[in-house]
PDB file of C-alpha atoms and ligand atoms in Angstrom:
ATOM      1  CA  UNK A  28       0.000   0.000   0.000  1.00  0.00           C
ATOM      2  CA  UNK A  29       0.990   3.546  -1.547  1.00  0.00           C
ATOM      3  CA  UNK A  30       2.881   5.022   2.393  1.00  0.00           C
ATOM      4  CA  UNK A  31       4.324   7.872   3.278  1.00  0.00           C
ATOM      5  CA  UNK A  32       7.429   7.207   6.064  1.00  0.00           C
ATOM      6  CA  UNK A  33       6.739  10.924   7.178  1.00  0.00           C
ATOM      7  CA  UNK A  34       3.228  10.836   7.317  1.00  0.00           C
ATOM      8  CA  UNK A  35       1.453  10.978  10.980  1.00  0.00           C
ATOM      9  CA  UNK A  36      -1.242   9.521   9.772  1.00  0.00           C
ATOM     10  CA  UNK A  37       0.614   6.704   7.837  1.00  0.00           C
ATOM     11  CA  UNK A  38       1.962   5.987  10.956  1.00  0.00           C
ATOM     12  CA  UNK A  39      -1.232   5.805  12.568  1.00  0.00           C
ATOM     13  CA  UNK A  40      -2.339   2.690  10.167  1.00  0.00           C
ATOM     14  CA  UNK A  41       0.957   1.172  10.617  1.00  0.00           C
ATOM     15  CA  UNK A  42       0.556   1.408  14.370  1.00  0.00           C
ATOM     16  CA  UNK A  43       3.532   3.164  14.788  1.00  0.00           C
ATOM     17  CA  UNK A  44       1.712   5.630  16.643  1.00  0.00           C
ATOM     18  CA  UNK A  45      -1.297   5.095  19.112  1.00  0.00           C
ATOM     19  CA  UNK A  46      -4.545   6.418  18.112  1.00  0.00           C
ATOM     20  CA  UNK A  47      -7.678   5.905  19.215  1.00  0.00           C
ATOM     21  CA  UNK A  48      -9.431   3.555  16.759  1.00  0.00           C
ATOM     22  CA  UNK A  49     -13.313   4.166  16.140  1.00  0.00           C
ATOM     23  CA  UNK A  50     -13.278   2.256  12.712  1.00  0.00           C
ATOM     24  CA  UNK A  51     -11.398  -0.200  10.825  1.00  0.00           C
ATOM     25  CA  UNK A  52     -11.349  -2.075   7.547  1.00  0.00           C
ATOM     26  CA  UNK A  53      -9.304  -3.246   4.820  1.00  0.00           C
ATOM     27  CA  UNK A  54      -9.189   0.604   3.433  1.00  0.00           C
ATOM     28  CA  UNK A  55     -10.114   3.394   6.040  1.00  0.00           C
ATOM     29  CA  UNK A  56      -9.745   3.997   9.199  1.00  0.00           C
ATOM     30  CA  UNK A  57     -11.368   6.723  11.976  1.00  0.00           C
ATOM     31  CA  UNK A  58     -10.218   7.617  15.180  1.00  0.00           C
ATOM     32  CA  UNK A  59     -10.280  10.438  17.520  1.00  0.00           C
ATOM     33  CA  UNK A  60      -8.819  13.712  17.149  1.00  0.00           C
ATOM     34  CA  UNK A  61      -5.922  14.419  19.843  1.00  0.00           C
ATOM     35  CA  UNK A  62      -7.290  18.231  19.940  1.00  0.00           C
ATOM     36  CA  UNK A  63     -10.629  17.500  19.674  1.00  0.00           C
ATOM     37  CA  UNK A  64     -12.742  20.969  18.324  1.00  0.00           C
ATOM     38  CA  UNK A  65     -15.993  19.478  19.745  1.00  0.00           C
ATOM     39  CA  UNK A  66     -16.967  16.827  22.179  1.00  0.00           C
ATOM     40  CA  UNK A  67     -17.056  14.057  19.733  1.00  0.00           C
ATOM     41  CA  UNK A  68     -14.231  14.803  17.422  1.00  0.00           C
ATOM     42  CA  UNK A  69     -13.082  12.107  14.701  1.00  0.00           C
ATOM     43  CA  UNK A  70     -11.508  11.988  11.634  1.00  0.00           C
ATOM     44  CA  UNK A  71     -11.751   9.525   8.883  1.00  0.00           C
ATOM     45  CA  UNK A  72      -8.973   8.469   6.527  1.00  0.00           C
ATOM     46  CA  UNK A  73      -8.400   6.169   3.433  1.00  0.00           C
ATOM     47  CA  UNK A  74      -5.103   3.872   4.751  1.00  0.00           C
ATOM     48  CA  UNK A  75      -3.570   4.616   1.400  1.00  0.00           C
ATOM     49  CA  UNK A  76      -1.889   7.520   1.539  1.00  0.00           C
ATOM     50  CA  UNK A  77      -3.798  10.669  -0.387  1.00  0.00           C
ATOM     51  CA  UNK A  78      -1.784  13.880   0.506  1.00  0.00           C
ATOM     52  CA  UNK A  79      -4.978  16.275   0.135  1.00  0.00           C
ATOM     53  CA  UNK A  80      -8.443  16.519  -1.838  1.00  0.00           C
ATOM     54  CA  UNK A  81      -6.332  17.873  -4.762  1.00  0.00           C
ATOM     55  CA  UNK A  82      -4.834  14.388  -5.183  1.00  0.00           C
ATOM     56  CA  UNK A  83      -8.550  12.381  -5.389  1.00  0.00           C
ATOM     57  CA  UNK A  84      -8.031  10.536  -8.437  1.00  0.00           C
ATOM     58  CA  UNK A  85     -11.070   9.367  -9.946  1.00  0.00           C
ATOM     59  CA  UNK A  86      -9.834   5.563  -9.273  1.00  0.00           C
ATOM     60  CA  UNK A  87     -10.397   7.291  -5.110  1.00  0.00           C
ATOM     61  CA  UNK A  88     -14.026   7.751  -6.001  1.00  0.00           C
ATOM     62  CA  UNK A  89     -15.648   5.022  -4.005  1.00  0.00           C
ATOM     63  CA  UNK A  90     -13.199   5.577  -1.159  1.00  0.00           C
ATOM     64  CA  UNK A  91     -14.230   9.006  -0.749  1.00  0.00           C
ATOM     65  CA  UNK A  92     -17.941   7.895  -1.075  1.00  0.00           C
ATOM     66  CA  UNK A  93     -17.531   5.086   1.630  1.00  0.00           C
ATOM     67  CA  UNK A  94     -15.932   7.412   3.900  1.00  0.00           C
ATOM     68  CA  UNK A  95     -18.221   9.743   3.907  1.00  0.00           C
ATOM     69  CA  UNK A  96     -20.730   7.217   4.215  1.00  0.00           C
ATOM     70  CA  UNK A  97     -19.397   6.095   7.440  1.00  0.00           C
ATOM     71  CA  UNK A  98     -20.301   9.686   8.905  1.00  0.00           C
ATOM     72  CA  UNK A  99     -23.572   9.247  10.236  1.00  0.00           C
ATOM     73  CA  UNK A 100     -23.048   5.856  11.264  1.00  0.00           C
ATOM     74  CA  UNK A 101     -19.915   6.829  13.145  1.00  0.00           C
ATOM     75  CA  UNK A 102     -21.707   9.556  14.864  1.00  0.00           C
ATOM     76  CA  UNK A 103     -24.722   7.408  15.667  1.00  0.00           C
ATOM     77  CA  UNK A 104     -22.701   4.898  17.314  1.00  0.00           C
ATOM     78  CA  UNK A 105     -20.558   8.147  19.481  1.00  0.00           C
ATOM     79  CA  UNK A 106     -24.191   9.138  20.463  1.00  0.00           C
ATOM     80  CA  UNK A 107     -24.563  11.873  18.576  1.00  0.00           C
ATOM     81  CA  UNK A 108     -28.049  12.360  17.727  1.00  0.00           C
ATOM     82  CA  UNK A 109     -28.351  15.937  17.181  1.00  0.00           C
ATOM     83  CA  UNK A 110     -26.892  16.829  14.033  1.00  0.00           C
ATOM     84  CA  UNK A 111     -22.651  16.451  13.326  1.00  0.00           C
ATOM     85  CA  UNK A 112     -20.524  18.643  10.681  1.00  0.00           C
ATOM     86  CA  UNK A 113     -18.218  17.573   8.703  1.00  0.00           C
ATOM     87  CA  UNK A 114     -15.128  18.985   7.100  1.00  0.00           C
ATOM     88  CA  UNK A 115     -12.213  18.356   4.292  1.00  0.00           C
ATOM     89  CA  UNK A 116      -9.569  21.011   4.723  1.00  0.00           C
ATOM     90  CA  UNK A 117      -7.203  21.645   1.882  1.00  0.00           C
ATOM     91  CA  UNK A 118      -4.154  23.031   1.102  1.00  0.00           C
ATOM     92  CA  UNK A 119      -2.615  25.703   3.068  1.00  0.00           C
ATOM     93  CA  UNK A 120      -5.683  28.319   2.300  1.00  0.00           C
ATOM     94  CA  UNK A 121      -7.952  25.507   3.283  1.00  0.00           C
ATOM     95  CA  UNK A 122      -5.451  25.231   6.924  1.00  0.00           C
ATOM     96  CA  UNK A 123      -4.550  21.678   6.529  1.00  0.00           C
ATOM     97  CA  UNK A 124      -1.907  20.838   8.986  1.00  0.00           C
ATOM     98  CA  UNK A 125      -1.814  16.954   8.411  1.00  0.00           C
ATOM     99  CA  UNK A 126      -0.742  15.966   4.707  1.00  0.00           C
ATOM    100  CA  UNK A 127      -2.891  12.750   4.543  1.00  0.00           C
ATOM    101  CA  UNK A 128      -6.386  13.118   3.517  1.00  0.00           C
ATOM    102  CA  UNK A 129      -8.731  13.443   6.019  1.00  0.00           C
ATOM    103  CA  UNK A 130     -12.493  14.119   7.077  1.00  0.00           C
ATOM    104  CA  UNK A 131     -13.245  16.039  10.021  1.00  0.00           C
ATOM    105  CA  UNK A 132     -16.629  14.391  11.641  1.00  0.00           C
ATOM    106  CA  UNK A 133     -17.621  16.333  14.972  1.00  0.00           C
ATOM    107  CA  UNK A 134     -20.828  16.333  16.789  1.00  0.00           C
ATOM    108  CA  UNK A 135     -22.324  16.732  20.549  1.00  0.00           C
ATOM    109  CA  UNK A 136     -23.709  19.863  22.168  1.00  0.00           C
ATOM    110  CA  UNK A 137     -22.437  23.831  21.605  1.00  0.00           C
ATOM    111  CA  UNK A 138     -20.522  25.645  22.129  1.00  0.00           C
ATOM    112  CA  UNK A 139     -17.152  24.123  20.679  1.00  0.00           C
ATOM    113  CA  UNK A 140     -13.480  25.332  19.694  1.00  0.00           C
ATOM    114  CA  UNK A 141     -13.370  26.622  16.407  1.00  0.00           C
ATOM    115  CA  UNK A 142     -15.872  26.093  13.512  1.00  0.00           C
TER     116      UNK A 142
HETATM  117  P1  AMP B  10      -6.171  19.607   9.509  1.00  0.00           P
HETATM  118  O1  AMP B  10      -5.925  21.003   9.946  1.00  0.00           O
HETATM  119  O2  AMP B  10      -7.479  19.452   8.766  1.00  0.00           O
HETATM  120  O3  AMP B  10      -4.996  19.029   8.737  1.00  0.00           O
HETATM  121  O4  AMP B  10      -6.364  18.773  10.825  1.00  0.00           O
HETATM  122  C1  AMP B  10      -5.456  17.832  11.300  1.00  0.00           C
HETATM  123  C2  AMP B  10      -6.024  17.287  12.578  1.00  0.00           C
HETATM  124  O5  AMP B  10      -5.254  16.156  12.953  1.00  0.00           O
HETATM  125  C3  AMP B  10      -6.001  18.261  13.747  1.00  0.00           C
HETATM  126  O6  AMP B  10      -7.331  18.458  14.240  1.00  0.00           O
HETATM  127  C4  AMP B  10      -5.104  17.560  14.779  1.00  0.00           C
HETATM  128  O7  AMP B  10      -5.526  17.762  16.096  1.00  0.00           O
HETATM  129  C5  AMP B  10      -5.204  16.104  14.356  1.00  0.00           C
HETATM  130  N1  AMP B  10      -4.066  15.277  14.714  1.00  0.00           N
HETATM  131  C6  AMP B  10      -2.753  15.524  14.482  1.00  0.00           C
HETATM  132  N2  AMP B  10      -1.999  14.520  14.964  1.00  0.00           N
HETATM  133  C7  AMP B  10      -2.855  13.604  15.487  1.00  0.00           C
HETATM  134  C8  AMP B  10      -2.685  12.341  16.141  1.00  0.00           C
HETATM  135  N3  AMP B  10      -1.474  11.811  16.334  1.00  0.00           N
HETATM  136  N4  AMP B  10      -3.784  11.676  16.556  1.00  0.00           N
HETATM  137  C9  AMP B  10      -5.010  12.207  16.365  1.00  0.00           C
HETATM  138  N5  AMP B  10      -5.248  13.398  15.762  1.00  0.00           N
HETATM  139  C10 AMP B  10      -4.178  14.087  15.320  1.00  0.00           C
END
């Protein structure tokens, strides 16, 4: 699988670095965010590594489609009933800080962080 040595989040599916898991299968993978912006705070990856949005090829299609399928499951199973966001930053206008593709899923009652 396409890696990225570098990568935090790479790392993360390698288990090199302890995360902690929400979801799991053969291609994505959601845990919780380590600064979470709202009380339920996870974010949802493909395992390949995808630097950004930029670099969705169209062969990344169903990926993207599955992950953001797993949203409102995700959610439902965290307990959040009340309506979630969610949130693909991009590129340094867009503030991405983490160069592995990524979807921000956050729920649970107001007020939080940022957003
Ligand atoms: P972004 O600005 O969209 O790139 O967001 C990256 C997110 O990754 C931030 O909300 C960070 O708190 C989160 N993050 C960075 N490192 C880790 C980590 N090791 N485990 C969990 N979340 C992380």
């Amino acid at each position: 699988m396409q890696r990225d040595p570098n990568c935090v989040f790479c790392k993360i599916v390698a288990g090199e670095i302890r995360a902690k898991k929400a979801y799991e299968d053969d291609e994505m993978l959601a845990f919780h965010d380590i600064a979470p912006w709202a009380p339920v705070h996870v974010l949802v990856i493909p395992k390949v590594h995808i630097a950004s949005f930029y670099d969705v090829a169209d062969s990344y299609t169903a990926t993207l489609g599955r992950m953001f399928a797993l949203a409102p499951r995700l959610m439902r199973e965290l307990g959040v009933t009340n309506g979630f966001r969610t949130l693909v930053n991009t590129g340094a206008d867009g503030r991405q800080e983490v160069a592995h593709l990524h979807v921000h899923v956050m729920g649970g009652p107001r007020p939080w962080a940022k957003g």
